[in-house]
XYZ file of C-alpha atoms in Angstrom:
549
model
C 8.646 35.101 -23.778
C 7.280 31.835 -22.302
C 3.697 33.113 -22.697
C 4.372 34.009 -26.329
C 5.811 30.544 -26.967
C 2.821 28.801 -25.385
C 0.424 31.021 -27.369
C 2.232 30.258 -30.621
C 2.049 26.519 -29.895
C -1.645 26.822 -29.050
C -2.575 28.684 -32.248
C -0.355 27.527 -35.129
C -1.067 28.330 -38.781
C -1.032 25.347 -41.141
C 0.663 25.695 -44.520
C -1.160 24.987 -47.768
C 0.743 21.695 -48.057
C -0.321 20.653 -44.557
C -3.956 21.539 -45.253
C -3.810 19.558 -48.494
C -2.368 16.615 -46.543
C -5.331 16.685 -44.156
C -7.798 16.945 -47.057
C -6.184 14.003 -48.856
C -6.052 11.897 -45.676
C -9.742 12.456 -44.924
C -11.076 12.986 -48.483
C -13.133 15.965 -47.329
C -14.150 18.896 -49.495
C -14.390 22.547 -48.375
C -17.723 23.544 -46.858
C -19.215 27.056 -46.706
C -20.937 28.789 -43.786
C -22.551 32.209 -43.592
C -21.669 34.934 -41.117
C -23.172 34.093 -37.715
C -23.672 30.361 -38.366
C -22.908 28.229 -35.299
C -20.397 25.477 -35.975
C -20.049 24.204 -32.387
C -22.272 24.850 -29.348
C -21.452 24.465 -25.673
C -22.255 20.905 -24.625
C -21.949 19.354 -28.102
C -20.565 15.804 -28.201
C -18.761 14.121 -31.105
C -17.304 17.466 -32.116
C -16.312 18.410 -35.625
C -12.799 19.701 -36.262
C -12.634 22.761 -38.549
C -9.700 24.112 -40.559
C -10.265 27.613 -41.911
C -9.738 27.991 -45.668
C -11.289 31.487 -45.869
C -13.019 33.843 -43.461
C -12.819 33.470 -39.664
C -14.189 31.385 -36.807
C -14.832 33.086 -33.467
C -14.389 30.978 -30.329
C -16.620 32.262 -27.520
C -16.653 31.468 -23.791
C -20.134 31.646 -22.205
C -19.185 30.542 -18.682
C -18.810 34.045 -17.223
C -21.291 36.839 -16.626
C -21.074 37.874 -20.288
C -19.901 36.124 -23.488
C -16.169 36.557 -24.076
C -14.176 35.993 -27.256
C -11.299 33.622 -26.595
C -9.720 33.782 -30.064
C -10.477 34.444 -33.726
C -9.234 31.679 -36.016
C -8.162 32.893 -39.436
C -6.914 31.255 -42.630
C -4.856 28.113 -41.936
C -5.906 27.899 -38.289
C -8.071 25.211 -36.718
C -10.619 24.801 -33.932
C -10.675 22.400 -31.030
C -9.010 21.152 -27.881
C -8.675 17.818 -26.121
C -12.487 17.398 -26.010
C -12.289 16.298 -29.659
C -10.496 13.121 -28.598
C -11.812 12.459 -25.100
C -15.462 12.692 -26.129
C -16.315 15.180 -23.385
C -18.717 18.025 -24.246
C -17.523 21.244 -25.865
C -16.756 24.052 -23.407
C -16.981 26.798 -26.010
C -19.048 28.014 -28.974
C -17.600 28.339 -32.481
C -19.276 30.894 -34.781
C -18.548 31.667 -38.441
C -17.506 35.267 -39.090
C -17.757 36.572 -42.626
C -18.336 34.205 -45.528
C -16.477 31.287 -44.059
C -15.061 28.294 -45.950
C -13.730 25.392 -43.900
C -12.700 21.767 -43.965
C -15.107 19.932 -41.623
C -13.605 16.765 -40.154
C -15.282 14.246 -37.831
C -13.637 13.035 -34.618
C -13.074 9.621 -36.182
C -11.423 11.177 -39.242
C -9.316 13.432 -37.000
C -8.083 10.380 -35.095
C -7.121 8.856 -38.470
C -5.101 11.989 -39.330
C -3.322 11.876 -35.971
C -2.350 8.234 -36.468
C -1.336 8.481 -40.134
C 0.344 11.903 -40.308
C 2.993 12.191 -37.552
C 4.030 15.760 -38.394
C 0.472 17.061 -38.312
C -0.288 14.962 -35.251
C 2.450 16.731 -33.281
C 1.169 20.180 -34.264
C -2.483 19.423 -33.471
C -1.913 17.566 -30.195
C 0.521 20.170 -28.905
C -2.022 22.866 -29.761
C -4.792 21.004 -27.936
C -2.651 20.596 -24.797
C -1.455 24.220 -24.887
C -4.990 25.577 -25.336
C -6.233 23.709 -22.285
C -3.243 24.964 -20.297
C -3.961 28.561 -21.326
C -7.562 28.193 -20.184
C -6.461 26.773 -16.818
C -4.102 29.691 -16.314
C -6.547 32.351 -17.498
C -8.022 34.532 -14.721
C -10.999 35.286 -16.991
C -12.158 31.721 -17.622
C -14.823 30.566 -15.165
C -15.839 27.121 -16.388
C -18.278 25.401 -14.040
C -19.117 27.184 -10.791
C -18.971 25.280 -7.518
C -20.467 27.142 -4.547
C -19.965 25.677 -1.099
C -18.229 25.862 2.255
C -14.609 24.919 2.854
C -15.909 23.121 5.957
C -18.329 20.935 3.999
C -17.112 17.415 3.143
C -19.513 17.353 0.181
C -18.062 20.586 -1.178
C -14.594 19.084 -0.951
C -15.806 15.857 -2.596
C -17.274 17.743 -5.565
C -14.175 19.917 -5.939
C -11.880 16.905 -5.643
C -13.876 14.909 -8.207
C -13.831 17.743 -10.755
C -10.165 18.473 -10.136
C -9.091 14.841 -10.512
C -11.045 14.594 -13.767
C -9.394 17.816 -15.007
C -12.735 19.601 -15.400
C -12.324 23.377 -15.515
C -14.212 25.019 -12.655
C -14.178 27.953 -10.236
C -14.902 27.511 -6.534
C -16.766 30.127 -4.500
C -16.286 29.667 -0.750
C -19.423 30.657 1.192
C -17.205 31.314 4.232
C -15.109 34.066 2.661
C -16.404 35.320 -0.686
C -18.142 38.721 -0.313
C -20.258 38.097 -3.432
C -21.647 34.760 -2.301
C -25.068 36.041 -1.154
C -25.621 37.764 -4.489
C -24.544 34.635 -6.339
C -26.799 32.324 -4.345
C -29.738 34.639 -4.960
C -28.938 34.688 -8.677
C -29.275 30.892 -8.805
C -32.317 30.810 -6.541
C -30.719 28.774 -3.773
C -29.706 29.260 -0.147
C -26.593 28.323 1.746
C -28.445 25.242 3.012
C -28.595 23.957 -0.598
C -24.838 24.037 -1.038
C -22.730 22.679 -2.500
C -24.303 23.589 -5.814
C -22.885 23.301 -9.312
C -23.789 25.850 -11.974
C -22.841 26.651 -15.541
C -22.986 30.281 -16.699
C -26.360 31.527 -15.385
C -27.960 28.087 -15.082
C -28.098 25.998 -11.912
C -27.234 22.394 -12.703
C -27.242 20.393 -9.463
C -27.677 20.665 -5.690
C -25.181 18.542 -3.725
C -24.819 15.946 -6.507
C -23.276 12.516 -6.132
C -20.145 11.991 -8.218
C -22.112 9.799 -10.595
C -24.907 12.361 -11.044
C -22.352 15.100 -11.580
C -20.494 13.051 -14.184
C -23.727 12.298 -16.035
C -24.924 15.930 -15.963
C -21.731 17.454 -17.346
C -21.218 14.678 -19.904
C -18.070 13.314 -18.338
C -19.037 9.641 -18.377
C -18.614 7.686 -21.583
C -20.724 4.594 -22.246
C -18.904 1.542 -23.540
C -19.901 -0.243 -26.725
C -21.907 -3.451 -26.476
C -19.235 -5.734 -27.868
C -16.647 -8.307 -26.829
C -13.402 -6.476 -26.085
C -9.960 -7.932 -26.621
C -8.729 -6.186 -23.481
C -10.647 -4.625 -20.619
C -8.598 -2.646 -18.113
C -9.982 -1.984 -14.629
C -8.192 1.057 -13.216
C -6.893 4.110 -15.064
C -3.725 4.770 -13.097
C -0.284 4.682 -14.764
C -0.434 0.903 -15.283
C -3.945 0.949 -16.719
C -3.324 3.916 -19.011
C -0.085 2.372 -20.286
C -1.944 -0.833 -21.133
C -4.639 1.213 -22.880
C -2.094 3.081 -25.002
C -0.152 -0.004 -26.047
C -3.212 -2.220 -26.450
C -5.138 0.236 -28.627
C -2.073 1.244 -30.643
C -1.429 -2.423 -31.464
C -4.936 -2.987 -32.779
C -6.602 -4.530 -29.747
C -10.159 -3.414 -29.066
C -9.446 -1.878 -25.680
C -11.637 -0.390 -22.957
C -10.647 1.221 -19.656
C -12.811 2.016 -16.662
C -12.141 3.661 -13.317
C -14.450 4.437 -10.419
C -13.115 7.974 -9.831
C -10.772 9.482 -12.415
C -7.718 8.824 -14.581
C -4.328 8.947 -12.885
C -4.792 6.962 -9.689
C -2.628 8.000 -6.744
C 0.046 9.277 -9.133
C -2.457 11.624 -10.742
C -2.728 13.578 -7.494
C 1.041 14.081 -7.153
C 2.157 17.698 -7.564
C 5.704 16.746 -8.503
C 7.246 13.527 -9.844
C 10.989 14.041 -10.214
C 12.296 10.508 -10.781
C 10.308 9.629 -13.910
C 12.576 8.758 -16.829
C 12.893 11.494 -19.454
C 11.647 14.383 -17.299
C 14.728 15.786 -15.520
C 12.853 18.846 -14.260
C 9.935 16.714 -13.075
C 6.268 16.809 -13.978
C 2.984 16.754 -12.119
C 0.756 13.717 -11.936
C -1.951 15.717 -13.709
C 0.377 16.451 -16.644
C 1.341 12.798 -16.941
C -2.305 11.752 -16.713
C -3.481 14.315 -19.281
C -0.915 13.174 -21.823
C -1.522 9.470 -21.221
C -5.299 9.899 -21.474
C -4.901 11.869 -24.687
C -2.634 9.137 -26.107
C -5.106 6.405 -25.224
C -7.938 8.326 -26.889
C -5.775 9.109 -29.906
C -5.298 5.390 -30.568
C -8.983 4.625 -30.070
C -9.156 3.152 -26.578
C -12.597 3.513 -24.969
C -12.454 5.185 -21.556
C -15.473 5.057 -19.251
C -15.038 7.190 -16.137
C -16.452 7.094 -13.529
C -17.520 3.474 -13.823
C -17.162 1.040 -10.929
C -16.254 -2.623 -11.147
C -18.666 -4.420 -8.831
C -18.399 -8.102 -9.729
C -16.252 -10.326 -11.932
C -17.354 -13.710 -13.253
C -16.356 -16.061 -16.056
C -18.237 -17.770 -18.856
C -16.352 -20.235 -21.034
C -13.102 -18.388 -21.811
C -14.541 -14.905 -21.383
C -14.500 -12.581 -18.380
C -17.801 -10.857 -17.540
C -17.599 -7.657 -15.536
C -20.605 -6.077 -13.837
C -19.997 -2.335 -13.823
C -22.367 -0.543 -11.470
C -25.726 0.176 -13.098
C -24.527 -0.449 -16.649
C -24.719 -3.549 -18.810
C -22.179 -6.321 -18.125
C -18.964 -5.955 -20.116
C -17.547 -9.002 -21.895
C -13.849 -9.319 -22.666
C -11.366 -11.931 -23.837
C -8.638 -10.612 -21.539
C -8.814 -8.567 -18.351
C -6.119 -6.447 -16.710
C -6.535 -5.730 -12.994
C -4.924 -2.311 -12.468
C -7.240 -0.992 -9.765
C -4.369 0.144 -7.538
C -4.454 0.695 -3.790
C -5.831 3.326 -1.435
C -4.123 4.872 1.576
C -5.182 3.536 4.945
C -7.168 5.612 7.387
C -5.422 6.681 10.586
C -6.845 4.552 13.385
C -7.357 7.450 15.762
C -10.307 9.227 17.325
C -11.831 11.827 14.997
C -10.159 10.757 11.751
C -13.280 9.524 9.960
C -15.289 12.480 11.250
C -12.925 15.044 9.715
C -12.369 13.423 6.307
C -12.946 16.168 3.765
C -12.926 18.861 6.469
C -9.315 18.543 7.618
C -8.147 15.006 6.829
C -6.997 14.353 3.263
C -5.327 11.573 1.287
C -3.768 13.720 -1.449
C -1.976 17.052 -1.502
C -3.014 19.035 -4.573
C -3.818 22.692 -5.146
C -7.348 22.054 -3.881
C -6.074 21.042 -0.441
C -3.002 23.272 -0.322
C -5.091 26.446 -0.185
C -6.698 25.171 3.016
C -3.234 25.053 4.624
C -2.279 28.611 3.694
C -0.625 30.482 6.558
C -1.027 27.603 9.014
C 0.646 24.380 10.129
C 0.106 21.360 7.859
C 0.652 17.814 9.124
C 1.946 15.039 6.844
C 1.776 11.501 8.246
C 3.899 8.868 6.518
C 7.446 8.199 5.405
C 7.138 7.094 1.781
C 7.644 9.003 -1.454
C 4.049 10.223 -1.594
C 4.437 11.763 1.849
C 7.724 13.367 0.825
C 6.295 14.853 -2.350
C 3.311 16.180 -0.400
C 5.507 17.777 2.273
C 7.694 19.581 -0.258
C 4.662 20.842 -2.174
C 2.791 21.982 0.935
C 5.864 23.849 2.168
C 5.186 26.393 -0.577
C 1.739 27.129 0.865
C 1.722 26.421 4.601
C 3.519 28.430 7.254
C 5.087 25.212 8.518
C 4.918 21.514 7.607
C 5.399 18.764 10.192
C 6.260 15.300 8.868
C 5.352 12.528 11.335
C 6.890 9.036 11.062
C 6.653 6.073 13.424
C 10.286 5.086 12.998
C 13.531 7.003 13.409
C 14.900 6.978 9.844
C 13.261 8.764 6.916
C 15.670 7.065 4.502
C 14.080 3.677 5.123
C 11.145 4.091 2.719
C 11.738 7.423 0.962
C 13.972 8.163 -2.059
C 17.140 9.982 -1.059
C 16.445 12.962 -3.320
C 13.220 13.631 -1.418
C 14.921 13.183 1.953
C 17.503 15.788 0.953
C 14.763 18.125 -0.298
C 12.964 17.871 3.041
C 16.171 18.486 4.976
C 16.913 21.556 2.876
C 13.438 23.108 3.177
C 13.503 25.448 6.186
C 9.795 25.297 7.037
C 9.604 21.469 7.077
C 10.219 19.752 10.414
C 10.628 15.990 10.780
C 9.205 14.367 13.929
C 10.484 10.797 14.322
C 8.966 8.129 16.591
C 5.745 10.156 16.528
C 2.110 9.107 16.158
C -1.215 10.912 16.077
C -3.358 10.080 19.120
C -6.490 12.163 18.617
C -8.073 14.764 16.320
C -9.993 17.723 17.694
C -12.489 20.237 16.325
C -16.128 21.123 15.841
C -17.392 21.431 12.247
C -13.828 21.017 10.970
C -10.386 19.931 12.160
C -8.732 22.422 14.503
C -5.984 20.503 16.311
C -4.348 17.111 16.821
C -2.724 15.408 19.773
C 0.578 13.639 19.056
C 2.867 11.451 21.169
C 6.566 10.572 21.099
C 6.808 6.780 21.434
C 10.326 6.992 22.947
C 9.873 9.727 25.570
C 6.133 9.336 26.038
C 5.733 13.108 25.746
C 2.400 14.301 24.351
C 1.436 17.692 22.946
C -1.343 19.401 21.046
C -0.744 21.132 17.706
C -3.222 23.525 16.157
C -3.750 22.667 12.489
C -6.560 22.744 9.909
C -5.089 19.959 7.740
C -3.696 16.456 8.154
C -2.447 14.573 5.093
C -2.315 10.809 5.564
C -0.011 8.593 3.493
C 0.281 5.484 5.660
C 0.302 2.075 4.043
C -2.172 1.042 1.393
C -5.001 -1.418 0.924
C -5.471 -2.948 -2.558
C -8.736 -2.266 -4.352
C -9.649 -5.910 -4.865
C -13.017 -6.214 -3.116
C -14.714 -6.776 -6.495
C -12.632 -9.849 -7.366
C -13.930 -13.425 -6.979
C -12.096 -16.158 -5.025
C -10.778 -17.526 -8.326
C -8.284 -14.636 -8.357
C -5.738 -15.549 -5.685
C -4.377 -12.865 -3.375
C -1.631 -12.735 -0.766
C -2.140 -12.241 2.965
C -2.495 -8.471 2.514
C -4.986 -8.765 -0.342
C -2.652 -7.992 -3.253
C -3.112 -10.062 -6.429
C -0.665 -12.900 -6.932
C 0.820 -13.392 -10.403
C 3.360 -15.403 -12.363
C 5.566 -17.910 -10.558
C 3.753 -17.350 -7.257
C 0.673 -19.149 -8.611
C 2.453 -21.644 -10.894
C 1.860 -24.508 -8.430
C -1.601 -23.364 -7.390
C -4.331 -26.005 -7.451
C -6.570 -23.523 -9.282
C -4.176 -23.170 -12.227
C -5.777 -25.412 -14.826
C -3.536 -24.862 -17.874
C -0.576 -27.031 -18.890
C 1.691 -24.081 -19.688
C 3.172 -22.002 -16.856
C 1.477 -18.651 -16.154
C 2.833 -15.548 -17.835
C 4.786 -13.158 -15.614
C 1.787 -10.879 -14.908
C -0.926 -13.524 -15.237
C -3.163 -14.255 -12.257
C -4.543 -17.607 -11.080
C -7.177 -17.375 -13.836
C -5.797 -17.666 -17.407
C -6.282 -14.518 -19.458
C -6.596 -12.298 -16.384
C -3.531 -10.176 -15.636
C -2.520 -7.716 -12.911
C -0.200 -4.709 -13.021
C 0.827 -1.789 -10.844
C 0.229 -1.254 -7.136
C -2.536 -3.883 -6.915
C -0.098 -6.667 -7.822
C 1.672 -8.596 -5.076
C 5.390 -7.862 -5.066
C 5.196 -4.850 -7.386
C 7.582 -1.912 -7.020
C 5.482 1.032 -5.866
C 6.803 3.537 -8.417
C 5.130 5.273 -11.359
C 7.742 4.088 -13.873
C 7.407 0.430 -12.854
C 3.609 0.642 -13.055
C 3.858 2.056 -16.582
C 6.300 -0.724 -17.492
C 4.035 -3.446 -16.152
C 1.013 -1.997 -17.945
C 2.903 -1.933 -21.229
C 4.337 -5.425 -20.655
C 0.912 -6.896 -19.968
C -0.153 -6.198 -23.561
C 2.502 -8.608 -24.866
C 1.069 -11.341 -22.640
C -2.433 -10.477 -23.854
C -1.277 -11.060 -27.434
C 0.204 -14.432 -26.433
C -2.982 -15.471 -24.663
C -5.219 -14.434 -27.573
C -3.225 -16.783 -29.821
C -4.377 -19.649 -27.583
C -8.097 -18.841 -27.890
């Protein structure tokens, strides 16, 4: 029944009145195609959106060994998925079948429909989201192919990058897949070339950097050469919230992130305390919806794009973004978040990507299957990871330095851990050393009270200890606290660098017109909901500042 419901949401049939509403909103006229004409090809950018008036449109997947029909769109149905709004390349081919008559609508016109026609917007957006979900759940959809070893840090990096950016792909493990030799031969490579990324029968890249991979598959968007009203650095919950509210309120808004949308929250497999979602949701679901909203309202997202240097000229902020042109903006929001600290123990750096991880998603969980998984940390992220991993690992050990899990973790997660039979809490415990050859095989731990030490065999350690703010790109003009988090509001009101007669806005930094929100801000509450609230709130202060310019 659930599958039928999802399928019906994914492939609705518009009424004549709804089709007429779209036609009136976009002033388009029906267009005719002959049988076999290609309307959309794999890799196309700036996709057209088609509503079928007569005939059919066949949607074909070319990522597998042979072309496969995904669906046939008939009268009243429409093409497309979230690629129409995100600007990423098409992952399918659309072909006219029969004498086909359609309404052809540009991405810009589609965005206009979504903003001006709420009823139609709900139908189309829900269909786009459901279609992508069906593809993710389909055992027949291949997407990109990643071939590499589970013991290769580069293989993990590529998989992690694609997963965080919600790119559909299939991983072939050279350590266990019986067809791997045949596949490598097909692409004309050897195991020494791995990891490799391929599409259908075409080899794309050998061991690509994240940037090269993003460029090759069309993931990265280039920003317009203009002066933005609001530039957001960081696409976590705070940054995406600012993008949604800024763009929806008419501000010319751009967002960049060095890795992917979602931040730390995007890697969470279950968020249960977010308002309005009593059954919880994953970080990926929250990120997908927020990214779609930001694109719907016209925000410009450029990912992956790194912030390397910030300077100021007159009243404008100038951001150097990697190898691209400098970006000029009237207001800047620092939402670059924080990253988990590395365990200061022997072997930790060596095994990153081959046993040591800083997120617990499906990509890492499979590596813990049937074995002992170690979670280090006592905050909510550690708790969420432990509960998720318990569904995959034989046993999960949670290591904390102190003696009380309630100190830094929400009570609902503490109860969940206590009630999960294959999770064991080890208090007053630290990791002393990590052991292994090409990959992690065991760790040595010590009880700080008894002094007892022991060795535990494990292929995976998940570290969630403390966090360091991503502020290395900021100039001295942006004041930070002793731990490097950005100071805002009343904490910089008496600063010698504050050169404006009015007091700073609540989220304003030591430089007027530059704001900070989310985990990167000093004194912030490290919760998804508060980050979203701060991101949304910052837009009001942006409006106030722009009145002063």
